[in-house]
PDB file of C-alpha atoms and ligand atoms in Angstrom:
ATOM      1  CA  UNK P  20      52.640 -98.970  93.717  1.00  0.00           C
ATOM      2  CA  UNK P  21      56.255 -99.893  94.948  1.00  0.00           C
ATOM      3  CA  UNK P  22      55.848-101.557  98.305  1.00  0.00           C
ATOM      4  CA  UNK P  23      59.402-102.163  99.249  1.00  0.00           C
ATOM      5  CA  UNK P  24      61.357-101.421 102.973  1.00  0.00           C
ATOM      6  CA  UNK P  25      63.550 -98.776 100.823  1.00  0.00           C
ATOM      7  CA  UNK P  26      60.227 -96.631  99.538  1.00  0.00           C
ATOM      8  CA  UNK P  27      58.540 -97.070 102.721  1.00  0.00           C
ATOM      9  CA  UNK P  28      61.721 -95.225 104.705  1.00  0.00           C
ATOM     10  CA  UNK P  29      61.656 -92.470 101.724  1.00  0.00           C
ATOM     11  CA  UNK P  30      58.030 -91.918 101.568  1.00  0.00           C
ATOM     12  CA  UNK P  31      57.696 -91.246 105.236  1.00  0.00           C
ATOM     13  CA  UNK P  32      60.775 -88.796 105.140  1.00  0.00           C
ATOM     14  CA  UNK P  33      59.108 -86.756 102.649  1.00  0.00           C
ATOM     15  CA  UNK P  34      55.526 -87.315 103.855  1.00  0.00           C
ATOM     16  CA  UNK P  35      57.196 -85.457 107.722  1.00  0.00           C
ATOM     17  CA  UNK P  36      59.359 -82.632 105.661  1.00  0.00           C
ATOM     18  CA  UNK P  37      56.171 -82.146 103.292  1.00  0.00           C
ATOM     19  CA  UNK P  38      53.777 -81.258 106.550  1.00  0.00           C
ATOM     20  CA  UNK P  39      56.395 -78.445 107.652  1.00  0.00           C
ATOM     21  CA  UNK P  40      56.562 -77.227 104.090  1.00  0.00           C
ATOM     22  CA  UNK P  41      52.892 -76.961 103.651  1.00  0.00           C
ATOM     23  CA  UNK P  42      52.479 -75.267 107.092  1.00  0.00           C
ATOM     24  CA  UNK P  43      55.542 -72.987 105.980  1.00  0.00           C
ATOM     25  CA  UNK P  44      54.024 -72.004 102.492  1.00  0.00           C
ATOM     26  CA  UNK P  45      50.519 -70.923 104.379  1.00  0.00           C
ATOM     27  CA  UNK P  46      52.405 -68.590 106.118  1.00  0.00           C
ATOM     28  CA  UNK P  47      54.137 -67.071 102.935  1.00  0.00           C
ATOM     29  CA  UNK P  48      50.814 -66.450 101.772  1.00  0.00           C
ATOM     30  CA  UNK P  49      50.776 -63.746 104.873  1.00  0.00           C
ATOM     31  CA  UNK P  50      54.433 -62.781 104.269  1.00  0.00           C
ATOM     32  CA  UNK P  51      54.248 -61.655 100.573  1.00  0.00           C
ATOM     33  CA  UNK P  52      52.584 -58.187 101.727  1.00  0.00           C
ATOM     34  CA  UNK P  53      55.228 -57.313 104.301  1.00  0.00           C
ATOM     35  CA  UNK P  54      57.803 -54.795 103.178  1.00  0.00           C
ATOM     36  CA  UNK P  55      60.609 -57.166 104.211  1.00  0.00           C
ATOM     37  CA  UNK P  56      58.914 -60.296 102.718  1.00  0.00           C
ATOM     38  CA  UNK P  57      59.135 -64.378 102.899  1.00  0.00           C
ATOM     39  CA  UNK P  58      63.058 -64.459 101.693  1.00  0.00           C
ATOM     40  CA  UNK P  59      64.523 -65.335 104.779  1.00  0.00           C
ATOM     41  CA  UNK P  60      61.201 -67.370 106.229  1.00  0.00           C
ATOM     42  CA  UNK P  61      61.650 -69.398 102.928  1.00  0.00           C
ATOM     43  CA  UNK P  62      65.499 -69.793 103.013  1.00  0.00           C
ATOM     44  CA  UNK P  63      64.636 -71.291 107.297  1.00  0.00           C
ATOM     45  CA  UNK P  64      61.324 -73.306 105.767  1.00  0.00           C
ATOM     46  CA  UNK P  65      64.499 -74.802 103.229  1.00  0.00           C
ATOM     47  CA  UNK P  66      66.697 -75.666 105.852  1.00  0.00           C
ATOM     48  CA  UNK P  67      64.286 -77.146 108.240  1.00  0.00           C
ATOM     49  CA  UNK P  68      62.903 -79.583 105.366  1.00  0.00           C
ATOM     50  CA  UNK P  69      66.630 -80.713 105.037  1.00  0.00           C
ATOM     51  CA  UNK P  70      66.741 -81.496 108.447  1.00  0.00           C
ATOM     52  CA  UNK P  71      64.274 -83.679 108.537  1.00  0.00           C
ATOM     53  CA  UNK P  72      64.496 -85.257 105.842  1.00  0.00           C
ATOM     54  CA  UNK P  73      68.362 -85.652 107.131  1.00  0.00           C
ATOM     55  CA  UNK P  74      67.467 -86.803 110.226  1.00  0.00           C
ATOM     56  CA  UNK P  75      64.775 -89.281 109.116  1.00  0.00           C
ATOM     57  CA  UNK P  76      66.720 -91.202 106.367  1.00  0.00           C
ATOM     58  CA  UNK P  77      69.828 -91.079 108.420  1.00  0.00           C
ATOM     59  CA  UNK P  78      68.181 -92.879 111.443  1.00  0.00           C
ATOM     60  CA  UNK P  79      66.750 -95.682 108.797  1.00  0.00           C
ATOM     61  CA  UNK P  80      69.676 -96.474 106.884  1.00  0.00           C
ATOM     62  CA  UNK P  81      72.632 -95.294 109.286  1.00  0.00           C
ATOM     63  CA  UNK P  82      75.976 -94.563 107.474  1.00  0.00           C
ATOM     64  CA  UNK P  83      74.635 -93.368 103.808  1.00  0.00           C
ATOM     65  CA  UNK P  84      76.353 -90.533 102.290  1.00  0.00           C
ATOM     66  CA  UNK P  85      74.566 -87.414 101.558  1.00  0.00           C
ATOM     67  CA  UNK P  86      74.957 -84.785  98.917  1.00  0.00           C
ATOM     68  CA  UNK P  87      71.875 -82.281  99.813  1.00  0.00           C
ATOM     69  CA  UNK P  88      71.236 -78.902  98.186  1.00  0.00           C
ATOM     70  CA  UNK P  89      71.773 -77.010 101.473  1.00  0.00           C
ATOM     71  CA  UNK P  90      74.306 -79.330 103.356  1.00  0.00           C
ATOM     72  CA  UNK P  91      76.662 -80.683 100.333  1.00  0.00           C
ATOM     73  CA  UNK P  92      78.459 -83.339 100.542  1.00  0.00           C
ATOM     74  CA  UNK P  93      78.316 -85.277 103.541  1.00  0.00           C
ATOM     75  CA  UNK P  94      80.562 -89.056 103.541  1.00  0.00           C
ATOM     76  CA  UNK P  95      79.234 -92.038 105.117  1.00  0.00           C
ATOM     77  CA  UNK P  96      80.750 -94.694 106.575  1.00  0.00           C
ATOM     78  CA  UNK P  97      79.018 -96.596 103.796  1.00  0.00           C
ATOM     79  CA  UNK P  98      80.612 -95.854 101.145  1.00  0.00           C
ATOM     80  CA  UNK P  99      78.156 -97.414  98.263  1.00  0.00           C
ATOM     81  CA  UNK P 100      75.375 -95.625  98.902  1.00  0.00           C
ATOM     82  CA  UNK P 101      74.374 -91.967  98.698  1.00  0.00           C
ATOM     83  CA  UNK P 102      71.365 -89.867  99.100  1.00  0.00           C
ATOM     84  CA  UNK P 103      71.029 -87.384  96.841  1.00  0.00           C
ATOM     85  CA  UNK P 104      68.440 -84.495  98.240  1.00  0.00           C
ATOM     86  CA  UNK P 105      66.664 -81.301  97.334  1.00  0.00           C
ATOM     87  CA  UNK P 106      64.061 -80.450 100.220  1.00  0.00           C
ATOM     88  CA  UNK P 107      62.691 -77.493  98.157  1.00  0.00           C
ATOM     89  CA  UNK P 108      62.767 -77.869  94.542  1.00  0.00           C
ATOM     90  CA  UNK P 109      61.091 -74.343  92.732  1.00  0.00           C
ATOM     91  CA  UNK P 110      62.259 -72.385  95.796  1.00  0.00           C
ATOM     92  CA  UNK P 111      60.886 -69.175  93.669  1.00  0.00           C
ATOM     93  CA  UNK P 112      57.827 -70.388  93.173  1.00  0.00           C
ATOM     94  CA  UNK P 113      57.243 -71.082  96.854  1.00  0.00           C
ATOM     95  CA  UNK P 114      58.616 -67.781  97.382  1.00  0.00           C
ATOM     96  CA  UNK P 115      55.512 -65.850  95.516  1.00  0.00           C
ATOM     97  CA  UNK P 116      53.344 -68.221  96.922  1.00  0.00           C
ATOM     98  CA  UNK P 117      52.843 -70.834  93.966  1.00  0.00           C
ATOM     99  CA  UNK P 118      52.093 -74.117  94.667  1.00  0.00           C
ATOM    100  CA  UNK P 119      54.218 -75.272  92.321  1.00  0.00           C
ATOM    101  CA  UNK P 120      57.409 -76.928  94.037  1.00  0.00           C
ATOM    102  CA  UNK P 121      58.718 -80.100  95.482  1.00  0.00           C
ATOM    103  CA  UNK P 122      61.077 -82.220  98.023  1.00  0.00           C
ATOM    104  CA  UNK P 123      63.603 -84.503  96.065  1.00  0.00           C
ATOM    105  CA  UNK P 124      64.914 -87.581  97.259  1.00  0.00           C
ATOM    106  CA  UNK P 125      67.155 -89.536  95.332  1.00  0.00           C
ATOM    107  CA  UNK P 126      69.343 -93.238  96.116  1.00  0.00           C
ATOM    108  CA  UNK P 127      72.627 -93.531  94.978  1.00  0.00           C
ATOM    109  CA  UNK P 128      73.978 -97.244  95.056  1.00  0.00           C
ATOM    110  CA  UNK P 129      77.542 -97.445  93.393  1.00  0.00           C
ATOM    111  CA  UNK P 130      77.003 -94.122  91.733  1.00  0.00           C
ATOM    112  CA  UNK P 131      73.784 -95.586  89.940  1.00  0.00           C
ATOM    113  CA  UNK P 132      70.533 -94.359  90.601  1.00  0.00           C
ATOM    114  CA  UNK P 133      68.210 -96.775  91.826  1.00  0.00           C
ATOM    115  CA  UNK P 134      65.422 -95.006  93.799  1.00  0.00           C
ATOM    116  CA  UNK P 135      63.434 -91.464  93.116  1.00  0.00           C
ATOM    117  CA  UNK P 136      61.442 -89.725  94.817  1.00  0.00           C
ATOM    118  CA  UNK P 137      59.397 -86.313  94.110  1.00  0.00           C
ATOM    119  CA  UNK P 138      56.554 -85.021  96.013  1.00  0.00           C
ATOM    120  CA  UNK P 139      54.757 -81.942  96.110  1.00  0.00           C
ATOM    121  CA  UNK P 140      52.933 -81.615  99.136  1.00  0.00           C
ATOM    122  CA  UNK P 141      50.403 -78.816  98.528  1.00  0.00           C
ATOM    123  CA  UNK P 142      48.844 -81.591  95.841  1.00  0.00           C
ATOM    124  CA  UNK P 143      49.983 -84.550  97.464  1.00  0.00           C
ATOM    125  CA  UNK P 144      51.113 -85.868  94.518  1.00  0.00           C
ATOM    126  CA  UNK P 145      54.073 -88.854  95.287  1.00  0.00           C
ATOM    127  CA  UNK P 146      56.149 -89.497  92.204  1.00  0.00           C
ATOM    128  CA  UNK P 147      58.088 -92.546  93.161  1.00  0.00           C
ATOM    129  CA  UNK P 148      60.614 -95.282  90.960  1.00  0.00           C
ATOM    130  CA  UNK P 149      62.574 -98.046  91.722  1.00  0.00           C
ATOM    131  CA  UNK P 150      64.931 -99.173  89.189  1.00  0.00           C
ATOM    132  CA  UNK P 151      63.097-102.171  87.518  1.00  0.00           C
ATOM    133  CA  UNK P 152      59.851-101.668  88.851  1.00  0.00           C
ATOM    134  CA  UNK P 153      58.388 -98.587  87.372  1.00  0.00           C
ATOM    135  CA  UNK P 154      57.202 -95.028  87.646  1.00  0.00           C
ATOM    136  CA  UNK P 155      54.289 -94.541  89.962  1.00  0.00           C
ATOM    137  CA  UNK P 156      52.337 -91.378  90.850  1.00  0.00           C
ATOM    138  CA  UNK P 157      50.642 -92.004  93.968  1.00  0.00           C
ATOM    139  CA  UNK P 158      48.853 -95.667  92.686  1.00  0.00           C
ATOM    140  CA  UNK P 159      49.007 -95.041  88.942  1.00  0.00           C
ATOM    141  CA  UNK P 160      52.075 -96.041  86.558  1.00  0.00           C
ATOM    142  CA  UNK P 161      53.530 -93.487  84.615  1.00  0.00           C
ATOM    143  CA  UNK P 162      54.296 -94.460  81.105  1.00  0.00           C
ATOM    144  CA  UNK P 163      56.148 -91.429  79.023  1.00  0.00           C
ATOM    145  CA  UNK P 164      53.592 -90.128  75.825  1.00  0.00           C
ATOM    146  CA  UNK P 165      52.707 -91.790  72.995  1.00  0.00           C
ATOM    147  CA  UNK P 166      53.061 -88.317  70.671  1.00  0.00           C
ATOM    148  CA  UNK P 167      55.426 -88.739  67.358  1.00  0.00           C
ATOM    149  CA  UNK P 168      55.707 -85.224  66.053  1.00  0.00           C
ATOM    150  CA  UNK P 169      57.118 -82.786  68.086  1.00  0.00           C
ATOM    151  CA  UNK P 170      54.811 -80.140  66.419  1.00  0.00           C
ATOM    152  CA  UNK P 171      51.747 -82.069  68.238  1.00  0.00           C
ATOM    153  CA  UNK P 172      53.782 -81.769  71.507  1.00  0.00           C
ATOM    154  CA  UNK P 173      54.113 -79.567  74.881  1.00  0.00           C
ATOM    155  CA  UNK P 174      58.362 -79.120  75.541  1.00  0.00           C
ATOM    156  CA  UNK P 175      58.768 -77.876  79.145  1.00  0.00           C
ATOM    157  CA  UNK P 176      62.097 -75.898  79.398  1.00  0.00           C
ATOM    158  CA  UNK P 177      63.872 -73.781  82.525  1.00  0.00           C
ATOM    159  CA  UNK P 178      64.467 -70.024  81.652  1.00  0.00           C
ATOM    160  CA  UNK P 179      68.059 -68.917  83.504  1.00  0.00           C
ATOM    161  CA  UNK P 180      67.234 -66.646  85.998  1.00  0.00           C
ATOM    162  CA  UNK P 181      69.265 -63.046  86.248  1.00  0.00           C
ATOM    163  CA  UNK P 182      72.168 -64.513  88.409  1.00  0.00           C
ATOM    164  CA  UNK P 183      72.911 -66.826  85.246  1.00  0.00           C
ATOM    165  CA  UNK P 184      73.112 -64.195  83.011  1.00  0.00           C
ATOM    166  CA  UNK P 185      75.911 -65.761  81.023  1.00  0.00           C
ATOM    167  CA  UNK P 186      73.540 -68.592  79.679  1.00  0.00           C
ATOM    168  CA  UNK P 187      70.858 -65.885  78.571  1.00  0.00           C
ATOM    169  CA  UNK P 188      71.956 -65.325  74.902  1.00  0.00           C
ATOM    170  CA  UNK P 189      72.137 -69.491  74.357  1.00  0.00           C
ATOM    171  CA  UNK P 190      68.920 -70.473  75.834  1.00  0.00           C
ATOM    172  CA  UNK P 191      67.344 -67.254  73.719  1.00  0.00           C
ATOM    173  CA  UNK P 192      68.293 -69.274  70.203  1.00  0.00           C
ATOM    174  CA  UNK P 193      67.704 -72.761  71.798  1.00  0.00           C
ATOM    175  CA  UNK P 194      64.368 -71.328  72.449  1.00  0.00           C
ATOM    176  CA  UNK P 195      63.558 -69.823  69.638  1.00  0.00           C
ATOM    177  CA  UNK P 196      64.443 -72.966  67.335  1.00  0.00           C
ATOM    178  CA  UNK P 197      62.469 -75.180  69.763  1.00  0.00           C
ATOM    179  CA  UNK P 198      59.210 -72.185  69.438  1.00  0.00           C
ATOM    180  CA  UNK P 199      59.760 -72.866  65.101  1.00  0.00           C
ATOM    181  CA  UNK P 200      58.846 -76.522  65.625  1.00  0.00           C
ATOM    182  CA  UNK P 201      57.188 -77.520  68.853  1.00  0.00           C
ATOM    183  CA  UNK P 202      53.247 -77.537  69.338  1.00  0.00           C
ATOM    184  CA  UNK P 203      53.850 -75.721  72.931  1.00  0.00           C
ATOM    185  CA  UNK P 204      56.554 -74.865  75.107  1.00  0.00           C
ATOM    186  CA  UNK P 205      56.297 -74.485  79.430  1.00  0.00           C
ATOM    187  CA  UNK P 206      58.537 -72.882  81.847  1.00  0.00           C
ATOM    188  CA  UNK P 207      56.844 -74.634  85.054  1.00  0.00           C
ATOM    189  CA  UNK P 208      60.214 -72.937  87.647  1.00  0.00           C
ATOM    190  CA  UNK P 209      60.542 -76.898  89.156  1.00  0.00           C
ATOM    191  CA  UNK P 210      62.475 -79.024  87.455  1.00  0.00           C
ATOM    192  CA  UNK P 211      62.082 -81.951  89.659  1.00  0.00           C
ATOM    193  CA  UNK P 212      58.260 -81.533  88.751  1.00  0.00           C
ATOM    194  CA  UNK P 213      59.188 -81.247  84.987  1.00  0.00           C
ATOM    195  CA  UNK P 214      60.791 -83.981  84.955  1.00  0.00           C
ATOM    196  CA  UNK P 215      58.013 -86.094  86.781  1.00  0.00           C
ATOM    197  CA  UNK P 216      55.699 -84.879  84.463  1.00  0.00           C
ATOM    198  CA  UNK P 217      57.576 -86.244  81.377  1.00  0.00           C
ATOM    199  CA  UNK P 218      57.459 -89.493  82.762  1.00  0.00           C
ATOM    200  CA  UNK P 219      53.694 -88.933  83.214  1.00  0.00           C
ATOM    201  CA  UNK P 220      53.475 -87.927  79.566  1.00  0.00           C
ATOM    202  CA  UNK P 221      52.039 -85.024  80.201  1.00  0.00           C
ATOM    203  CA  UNK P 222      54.916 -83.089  78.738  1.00  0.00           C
ATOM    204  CA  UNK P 223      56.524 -84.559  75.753  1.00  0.00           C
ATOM    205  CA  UNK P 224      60.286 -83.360  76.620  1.00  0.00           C
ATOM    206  CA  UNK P 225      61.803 -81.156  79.087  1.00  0.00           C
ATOM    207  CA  UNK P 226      65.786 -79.432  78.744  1.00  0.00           C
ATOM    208  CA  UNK P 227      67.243 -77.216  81.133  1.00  0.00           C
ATOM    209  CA  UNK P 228      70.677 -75.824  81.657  1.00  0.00           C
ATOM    210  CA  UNK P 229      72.235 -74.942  84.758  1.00  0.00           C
ATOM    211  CA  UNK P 230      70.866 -77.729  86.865  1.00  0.00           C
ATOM    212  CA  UNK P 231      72.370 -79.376  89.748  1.00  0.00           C
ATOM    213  CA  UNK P 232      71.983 -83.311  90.872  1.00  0.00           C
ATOM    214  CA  UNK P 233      69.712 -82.515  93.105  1.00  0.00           C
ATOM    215  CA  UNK P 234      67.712 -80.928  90.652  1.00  0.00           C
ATOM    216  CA  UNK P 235      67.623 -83.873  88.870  1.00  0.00           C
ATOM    217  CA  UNK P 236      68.416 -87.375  90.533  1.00  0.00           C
ATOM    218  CA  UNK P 237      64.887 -88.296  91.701  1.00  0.00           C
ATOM    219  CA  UNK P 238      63.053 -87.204  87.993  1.00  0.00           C
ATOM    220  CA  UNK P 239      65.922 -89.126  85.998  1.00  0.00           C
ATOM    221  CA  UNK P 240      65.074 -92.241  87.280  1.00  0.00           C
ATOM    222  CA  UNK P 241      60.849 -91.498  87.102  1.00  0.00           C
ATOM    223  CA  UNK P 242      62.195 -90.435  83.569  1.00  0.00           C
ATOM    224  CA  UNK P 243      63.634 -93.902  82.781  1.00  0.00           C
ATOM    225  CA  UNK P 244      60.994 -95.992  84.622  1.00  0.00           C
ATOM    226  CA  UNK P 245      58.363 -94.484  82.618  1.00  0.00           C
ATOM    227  CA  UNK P 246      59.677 -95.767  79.210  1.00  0.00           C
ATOM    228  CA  UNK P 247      61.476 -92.209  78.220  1.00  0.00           C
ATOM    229  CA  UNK P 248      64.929 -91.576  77.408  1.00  0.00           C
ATOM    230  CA  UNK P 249      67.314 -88.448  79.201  1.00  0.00           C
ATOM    231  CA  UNK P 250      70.891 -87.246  77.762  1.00  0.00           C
ATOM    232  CA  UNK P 251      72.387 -84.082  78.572  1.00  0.00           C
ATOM    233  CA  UNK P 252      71.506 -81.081  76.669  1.00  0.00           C
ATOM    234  CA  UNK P 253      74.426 -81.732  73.903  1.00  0.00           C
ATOM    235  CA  UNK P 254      73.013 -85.402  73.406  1.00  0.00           C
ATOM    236  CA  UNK P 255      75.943 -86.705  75.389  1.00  0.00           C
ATOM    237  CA  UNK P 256      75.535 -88.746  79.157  1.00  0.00           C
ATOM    238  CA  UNK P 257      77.227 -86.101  81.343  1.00  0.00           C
ATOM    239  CA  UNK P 258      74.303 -84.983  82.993  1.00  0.00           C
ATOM    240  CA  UNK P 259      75.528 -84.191  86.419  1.00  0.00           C
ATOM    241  CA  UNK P 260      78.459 -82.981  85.342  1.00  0.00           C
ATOM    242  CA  UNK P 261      77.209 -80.828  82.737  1.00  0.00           C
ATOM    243  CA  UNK P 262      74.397 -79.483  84.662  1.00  0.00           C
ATOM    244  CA  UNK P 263      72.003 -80.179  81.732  1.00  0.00           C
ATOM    245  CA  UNK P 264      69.227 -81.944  80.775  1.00  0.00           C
ATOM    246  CA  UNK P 265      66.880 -83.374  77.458  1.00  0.00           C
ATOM    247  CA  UNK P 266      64.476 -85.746  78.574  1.00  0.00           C
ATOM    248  CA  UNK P 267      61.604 -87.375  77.044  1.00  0.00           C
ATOM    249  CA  UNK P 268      59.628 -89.635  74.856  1.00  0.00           C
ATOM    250  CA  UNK P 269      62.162 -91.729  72.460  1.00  0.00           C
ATOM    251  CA  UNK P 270      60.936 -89.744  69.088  1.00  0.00           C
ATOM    252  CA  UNK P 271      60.500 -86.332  70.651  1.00  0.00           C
ATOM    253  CA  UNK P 272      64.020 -86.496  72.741  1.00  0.00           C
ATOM    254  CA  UNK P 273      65.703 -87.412  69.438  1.00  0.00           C
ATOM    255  CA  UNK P 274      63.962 -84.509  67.364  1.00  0.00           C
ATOM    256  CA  UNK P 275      64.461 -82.223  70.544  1.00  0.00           C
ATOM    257  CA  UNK P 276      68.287 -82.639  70.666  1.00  0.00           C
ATOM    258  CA  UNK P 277      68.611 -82.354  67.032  1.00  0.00           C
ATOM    259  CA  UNK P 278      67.237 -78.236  67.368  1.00  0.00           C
ATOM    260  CA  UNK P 279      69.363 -77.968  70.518  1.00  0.00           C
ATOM    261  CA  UNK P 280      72.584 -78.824  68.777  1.00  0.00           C
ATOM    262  CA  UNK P 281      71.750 -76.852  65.781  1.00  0.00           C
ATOM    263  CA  UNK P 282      70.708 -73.324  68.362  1.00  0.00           C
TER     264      UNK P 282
HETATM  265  C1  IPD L  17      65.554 -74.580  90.672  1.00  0.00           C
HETATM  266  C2  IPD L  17      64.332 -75.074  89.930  1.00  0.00           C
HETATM  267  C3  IPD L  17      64.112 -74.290  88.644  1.00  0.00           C
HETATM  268  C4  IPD L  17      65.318 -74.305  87.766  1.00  0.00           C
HETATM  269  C5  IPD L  17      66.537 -73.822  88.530  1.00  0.00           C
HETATM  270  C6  IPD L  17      66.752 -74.661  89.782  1.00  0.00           C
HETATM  271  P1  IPD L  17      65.691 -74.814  93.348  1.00  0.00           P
HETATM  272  O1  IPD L  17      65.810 -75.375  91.814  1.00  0.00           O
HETATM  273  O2  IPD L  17      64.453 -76.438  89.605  1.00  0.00           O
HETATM  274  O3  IPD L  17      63.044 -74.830  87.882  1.00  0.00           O
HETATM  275  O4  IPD L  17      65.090 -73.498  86.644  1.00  0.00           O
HETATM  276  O5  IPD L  17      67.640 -73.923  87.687  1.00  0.00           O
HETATM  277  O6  IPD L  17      67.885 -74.171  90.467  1.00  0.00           O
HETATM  278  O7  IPD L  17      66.781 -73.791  93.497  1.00  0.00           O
HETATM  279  O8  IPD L  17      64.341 -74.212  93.462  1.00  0.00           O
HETATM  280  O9  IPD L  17      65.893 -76.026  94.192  1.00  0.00           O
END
């Protein structure tokens, strides 16, 4: 486990915005048979989560920066560092009830990211990294798989929903050459989680398009920790600005991108 001043002030943060979500998700349970439904009770569950988690880091490390999924971009008077926050990753999911999502917290020091964080608090599972001193879930180090052939492996992928239309006809053929080779292939609707479960090994490689840093900050650096290697989705190292993803095992992430650039 990472016992350090920094994890301690992020773990808490989530641990206080996790116990609101987990209240907030047993009452979607009651929502999803009302003719009106959870949308708005989830979009208020969202912003509350990002304003604790707001409140709590800003009070331990006054003067960060924040860019946060709901807030933006918010400068510090520190100008180095940067949190980098989702409070609800798989926002759909927790919509139908799933319990299948996660808060993000991410550090930014000099635009490199040097602490993760990714916690779903319906299984109270804490995926935390610190650059240099591993990937942890809860008290176990992750280490990426161990699988060669992608045809032995499980490739986790995010499907663009109907407001990304425009990315439907790409992702179609990346799929389908992925499907020609791969042993399985996931659509989990958290990407956060996806990409703490690379770094688990439980999935062999995960690409998405469409993403947003958010999305992505905390499970990059699990991703690294863990032994595993992350490009964009074109094999290059714009990630944030491309809004795409491949991550995983060395062998896998190589054979992975090599489909993707040929879809
Ligand atoms: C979404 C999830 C989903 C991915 C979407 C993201 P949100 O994040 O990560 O898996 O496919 O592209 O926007 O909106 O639930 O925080």
């Amino acid at each position: 486990m990472i016992r350090s001043a920094l994890m301690n002030v992020m773990t808490a943060a989530a641990i206080k915005a996790g116990r609101g979500l987990k209240r907030d998700f047993g009452e979607v349970e009651n929502l999803q048979v009302s003719v009106k439904g959870p949308g708005d009770f989830v979009s208020a569950a969202d912003r509350r989560a990002e304003k604790t988690l707001f409140e709590e880091l800003s009070r331990a490390r006054p003067g960060y920066g924040f860019l946060m999924e709901e807030g933006g971009e918010i400068e510090g008077a520190d100008k180095s560092h940067r949190w980098i926050v989702d409070p609800l990753d798989g926002t759909t999911n927790f919509l139908h009830g799933l319990p299948i999502f996660a808060i993000n917290i991410a550090l930014e020091r000099e635009g490199l990211i040097v602490a993760g964080l990714t916690y779903n608090p319906i299984s109270d599972e804490m995926y935390v990294a610190e650059k240099g001193q591993g990937a942890w879930v809860n008290n176990r180090r992750l280490r990426v798989s161990a699988r060669r052939s992608i045809a032995d492996g499980l490739i986790a992928c995010g499907v663009p929903p109907l407001g990304r239309a425009p990315l439907h006809p790409h992702f179609k053929s990346e799929l389908a050459a992925v499907m020609a080779h791969a042993g399985g292939v996931r659509r989990l609707g958290a990407a956060a989680l996806d990409l703490a479960l690379v770094a688990a090994g439980r999935f062999d490689a995960f690409w998405e398009r469409g993403l947003h840093p958010w999305d992505m900050a905390a499970g990059m650096l699990l991703v690294r920790e863990a032994g595993g290697y992350l490009s964009d989705a074109d094999g290059g190292d714009a990630i944030f600005k491309s809004g795409s993803i491949c991550a995983g095992n060395e062998a896998i992430h190589r054979h992975l991108l090599q489909l993707l650039r040929a879809a």
